[in-house]
Amino acid sequence: MACGFRRCIASQLSRVLDLPPENLIKSISAIPVSKKEEIADFQLSVDSLLENRNEHSRSDNQVQAKRLAEKLKCDTVVSEIITGPGTINFKINREVLTKAVLQQVVEDGSKYGLKSELFSGLPQRKIIVEFSSPNVAKKFHVGHLRSTIIGNFIANLKEALGHQVTRINYLGDWGMQFGLLGTGFQLFGYEEKLQSNPLQHLFEVYVQVNKEAADDKNIAKLAREFFQRLELGDMQALSLWQRFRDLSIKEYSQIYKRLGIYFDEYSGESFYHKKSQEVLKLLDSKGLLQKTIKGTAVVDLSGNGDPSSICTVMRSDGTSLYATRDLAAAIDRMDRYNFDTMIYVADKGQQKHFQQLFQMLKIMGYDWAERCQHVPFGVVQGMKTRRGDVTFLEDVLNEIRLKMLQNMASIKTTKELENPQETAERVGLAALIIQDFRGLLLSDYQFSWDRVFQSRGDTGVFLQYTHARLHSLEETFGCGYLNDFNTACLQEPQSVSVLQHLLRPDFIFSKLSVMS
């Protein structure tokens, strides 16, 4: 939709500048919609047209913008041309805008915005998105919620643009914590509790064994030995670990079902503890592996001993580490999927880990390391149940559903529903997700129950309410009236603002696609 208007603007510019229109289209961008005032729709940066940009000052750009604007004329599509700081802004004729946008919405339906020529030459890629990645044998903590919903959003976006997407849940199912948990269950575990409430019991065992290990060096020693047995393939240790893993995935699957999220592959660190030994041999053969006095193995990514660039890849007892297993996983995925892009969705605290991971892949000779990227995000602070309990996602989802049911029951206009529990669940999830998406991606934010339940403003509850109202109108009147409408009735600022937002989905998709 927006591309049609851009072509009209580019066509006029091409006649003045004597340049092909296709060379100008990408220089014309949509202007973000403002809540405060009605603005122009498209903008041309004069700087993007100048060959030697560094030689031109801002005042030169301003002069160039004014000179160029004077040569342009308004027409049936462009109603106003205004210059800004080194830019030329174009306002689309409001009646033309209204008619064109609504007709395109009716024609394209759910594909609106995706049929843009911005995507017509887009090559179809094989993309892996790794997200969520909770720790096995622990209840699904709310700390993993952001990775889950952001990763799902990116995967949905890539699929909508026609890419072949593989969604991977890379579980934290290996490492020293399982030495502690295995030892803890042997000392403090109860079979009947494991049967009735598995992850809650394992969480209690893990808390207890950590507390005991802090005071008793023998327990810490037993935990190290248990993990060594796991790495060596001891059947008894592996059997207990496998049971913990299966119980965890079963419970996680129920959470993902509630969130409307699925995965193509449940992977995990455990898949790569053997292959990590091959990685260590490869690092050693390339002269990259160094042994320390303590017996650990490290890789010096700086080449000059900079402590901040040292990455430990093996413990002194020969067992693998998170970084080593991640290297093995990346290499394996390239072998199996031959991906064009692999996206890791993890909080910003993991930035150094991924920087080192990609750098190690590169010095190992894997040029495709440049296809790997980390999408970092800020963390949620203060997300607890109203009772102040340790926050597991299931408890948060249950509390939101209950509160929504209470709110629905207290509102007189609420219709009688066939399944009020399901409706409350969906509205509650929208409330939770929209609150998360409101802030900047990299910013930490303070969770607020009051904001989640707000029924007005930019909230999930109001979004669902508005959708229900619009759907009700559509059921009552149908969509036929959109073929015959009076554009003069949609010229007030609120209507124009909505139309401007509808004008921009292809730009939003393209920018989000580049960002991720």
Short mmCIF file of C-alpha atoms in Angstrom, two decimals, residues 183-374:
data_model
loop_
_atom_site.label_atom_id
_atom_site.label_comp_id
_atom_site.label_asym_id
_atom_site.label_seq_id
_atom_site.Cartn_x
_atom_site.Cartn_y
_atom_site.Cartn_z
CA THR A 183 22.73 -35.91 44.78
CA GLY A 184 19.96 -33.90 46.44
CA PHE A 185 17.22 -36.26 45.29
CA GLN A 186 19.17 -39.28 46.56
CA LEU A 187 19.50 -37.57 49.95
CA PHE A 188 16.24 -35.63 50.34
CA GLY A 189 13.86 -36.79 47.59
CA TYR A 190 10.54 -38.61 48.00
CA GLU A 191 9.08 -40.75 45.25
CA GLU A 192 5.45 -39.98 46.17
CA LYS A 193 6.09 -36.22 46.04
CA LEU A 194 7.84 -36.60 42.69
CA GLN A 195 4.77 -38.41 41.36
CA SER A 196 2.21 -35.90 42.65
CA ASN A 197 3.96 -32.56 41.95
CA PRO A 198 7.27 -33.30 40.23
CA LEU A 199 8.76 -29.89 39.49
CA GLN A 200 7.67 -28.34 42.76
CA HIS A 201 9.34 -31.20 44.64
CA LEU A 202 12.52 -30.99 42.54
CA PHE A 203 12.62 -27.24 43.19
CA GLU A 204 12.39 -27.87 46.94
CA VAL A 205 15.13 -30.52 46.72
CA TYR A 206 17.39 -28.18 44.73
CA VAL A 207 16.97 -25.36 47.29
CA GLN A 208 17.73 -27.75 50.15
CA VAL A 209 20.81 -29.36 48.58
CA ASN A 210 22.28 -25.96 47.67
CA LYS A 211 21.86 -24.86 51.27
CA GLU A 212 23.47 -28.04 52.58
CA ALA A 213 26.33 -27.90 50.04
CA ALA A 214 27.26 -24.41 51.23
CA ASP A 215 28.05 -25.83 54.68
CA ASP A 216 29.08 -29.39 53.82
CA LYS A 217 31.99 -29.86 51.39
CA ASN A 218 31.21 -33.56 51.14
CA ILE A 219 27.86 -32.83 49.47
CA ALA A 220 29.58 -30.56 46.95
CA LYS A 221 32.06 -33.40 46.29
CA LEU A 222 29.20 -35.90 45.79
CA ALA A 223 27.55 -33.47 43.33
CA ARG A 224 30.75 -33.20 41.24
CA GLU A 225 31.05 -36.98 41.21
CA PHE A 226 27.40 -37.39 40.14
CA PHE A 227 27.92 -35.01 37.21
CA GLN A 228 31.12 -36.87 36.22
CA ARG A 229 29.07 -40.09 36.18
CA LEU A 230 26.56 -38.38 33.89
CA GLU A 231 29.31 -37.28 31.49
CA LEU A 232 30.79 -40.82 31.50
CA GLY A 233 27.39 -42.35 30.68
CA ASP A 234 26.61 -44.10 33.98
CA MET A 235 23.22 -45.75 33.40
CA GLN A 236 21.84 -45.19 36.90
CA ALA A 237 22.69 -41.48 36.89
CA LEU A 238 21.39 -41.09 33.31
CA SER A 239 18.13 -42.85 34.16
CA LEU A 240 17.41 -40.43 37.01
CA TRP A 241 18.40 -37.44 34.86
CA GLN A 242 16.17 -38.65 31.97
CA ARG A 243 13.24 -38.93 34.32
CA PHE A 244 13.73 -35.35 35.54
CA ARG A 245 13.95 -34.16 31.93
CA ASP A 246 10.80 -35.99 30.74
CA LEU A 247 8.75 -34.70 33.68
CA SER A 248 9.97 -31.16 32.97
CA ILE A 249 9.09 -31.20 29.26
CA LYS A 250 5.64 -32.58 30.05
CA GLU A 251 4.92 -29.64 32.38
CA TYR A 252 6.53 -27.06 30.06
CA SER A 253 4.39 -28.30 27.16
CA GLN A 254 1.26 -27.45 29.14
CA ILE A 255 2.56 -23.91 29.73
CA TYR A 256 3.42 -23.46 26.04
CA LYS A 257 -0.03 -24.71 25.06
CA ARG A 258 -1.60 -22.03 27.26
CA LEU A 259 0.63 -19.40 25.64
CA GLY A 260 -0.21 -20.64 22.12
CA ILE A 261 3.44 -21.39 21.37
CA TYR A 262 5.01 -24.44 19.74
CA PHE A 263 8.51 -25.68 18.89
CA ASP A 264 9.83 -27.75 16.01
CA GLU A 265 12.62 -29.15 18.14
CA TYR A 266 13.22 -29.70 21.84
CA SER A 267 16.98 -29.77 22.05
CA GLY A 268 19.28 -29.22 25.01
CA GLU A 269 22.82 -29.04 26.29
CA SER A 270 22.70 -32.78 27.00
CA PHE A 271 22.64 -33.49 23.25
CA TYR A 272 26.11 -32.03 22.94
CA HIS A 273 28.12 -33.14 25.96
CA LYS A 274 29.85 -35.82 23.84
CA LYS A 275 30.23 -33.61 20.78
CA SER A 276 31.76 -30.94 23.01
CA GLN A 277 34.78 -33.25 23.38
CA GLU A 278 35.18 -33.09 19.59
CA VAL A 279 35.09 -29.29 19.84
CA LEU A 280 37.86 -29.37 22.44
CA LYS A 281 39.99 -31.57 20.14
CA LEU A 282 39.41 -29.17 17.24
CA LEU A 283 40.37 -26.17 19.36
CA ASP A 284 43.50 -28.02 20.48
CA SER A 285 44.45 -29.01 16.92
CA LYS A 286 44.27 -25.36 15.86
CA GLY A 287 46.52 -24.31 18.73
CA LEU A 288 43.73 -22.33 20.40
CA LEU A 289 43.37 -24.40 23.59
CA GLN A 290 45.44 -23.39 26.61
CA LYS A 291 45.74 -25.19 29.96
CA THR A 292 45.81 -23.14 33.16
CA ILE A 293 47.62 -23.85 36.43
CA LYS A 294 44.29 -24.97 37.90
CA GLY A 295 43.92 -27.57 35.14
CA THR A 296 41.07 -25.85 33.28
CA ALA A 297 41.17 -25.29 29.52
CA VAL A 298 40.66 -21.80 28.10
CA VAL A 299 40.66 -19.93 24.79
CA ASP A 300 42.31 -16.49 24.68
CA LEU A 301 40.21 -14.52 22.22
CA SER A 302 42.42 -11.42 22.47
CA GLY A 303 45.67 -13.24 21.68
CA ASN A 304 47.51 -11.20 24.30
CA GLY A 305 46.22 -12.56 27.60
CA ASP A 306 43.49 -9.95 28.21
CA PRO A 307 41.53 -11.46 31.17
CA SER A 308 38.24 -10.08 29.85
CA SER A 309 38.71 -12.06 26.63
CA ILE A 310 39.48 -15.42 28.24
CA CYS A 311 36.74 -18.02 27.74
CA THR A 312 36.85 -21.20 29.84
CA VAL A 313 35.79 -24.24 27.82
CA MET A 314 36.64 -27.18 30.14
CA ARG A 315 36.71 -27.78 33.89
CA SER A 316 39.77 -29.18 35.62
CA ASP A 317 38.05 -32.60 35.89
CA GLY A 318 37.57 -32.72 32.10
CA THR A 319 33.82 -32.06 32.10
CA SER A 320 32.28 -29.67 29.56
CA LEU A 321 30.92 -26.19 30.08
CA TYR A 322 28.00 -24.18 28.69
CA ALA A 323 30.22 -22.42 26.12
CA THR A 324 31.66 -25.69 24.79
CA ARG A 325 28.23 -27.24 24.40
CA ASP A 326 26.94 -24.12 22.63
CA LEU A 327 29.83 -24.36 20.15
CA ALA A 328 28.94 -28.00 19.46
CA ALA A 329 25.25 -27.10 19.06
CA ALA A 330 25.95 -24.32 16.53
CA ILE A 331 28.19 -26.59 14.42
CA ASP A 332 25.63 -29.40 14.53
CA ARG A 333 22.79 -27.08 13.46
CA MET A 334 24.74 -25.84 10.47
CA ASP A 335 25.40 -29.46 9.46
CA ARG A 336 21.73 -30.43 9.81
CA TYR A 337 19.90 -27.29 8.65
CA ASN A 338 22.42 -25.33 6.55
CA PHE A 339 20.81 -22.18 7.92
CA ASP A 340 21.07 -18.70 6.46
CA THR A 341 20.49 -17.05 9.83
CA MET A 342 20.44 -18.32 13.40
CA ILE A 343 18.89 -16.04 16.03
CA TYR A 344 19.45 -16.52 19.76
CA VAL A 345 16.83 -14.76 21.89
CA ALA A 346 18.28 -14.31 25.38
CA ASP A 347 18.53 -11.50 27.93
CA LYS A 348 21.18 -8.80 27.67
CA GLY A 349 23.16 -10.39 30.49
CA GLN A 350 24.20 -13.04 27.94
CA GLN A 351 25.75 -10.57 25.49
CA LYS A 352 29.36 -11.36 26.40
CA HIS A 353 28.69 -15.10 26.15
CA PHE A 354 27.33 -14.78 22.61
CA GLN A 355 30.06 -12.39 21.53
CA GLN A 356 32.64 -14.95 22.64
CA LEU A 357 30.67 -17.82 21.10
CA PHE A 358 30.54 -16.16 17.67
CA GLN A 359 34.18 -15.09 17.90
CA MET A 360 35.32 -18.64 18.75
CA LEU A 361 33.37 -20.07 15.82
CA LYS A 362 35.07 -17.56 13.55
CA ILE A 363 38.65 -18.30 14.70
CA MET A 364 37.86 -22.01 14.39
CA GLY A 365 37.38 -21.37 10.68
CA TYR A 366 33.58 -21.23 10.47
CA ASP A 367 32.84 -18.21 8.27
CA TRP A 368 29.11 -18.78 8.75
CA ALA A 369 29.54 -17.43 12.31
CA GLU A 370 28.56 -14.09 10.76
CA ARG A 371 25.08 -15.54 10.14
CA CYS A 372 24.55 -15.95 13.90
CA GLN A 373 23.05 -13.14 15.93
CA HIS A 374 21.93 -12.50 19.46
#
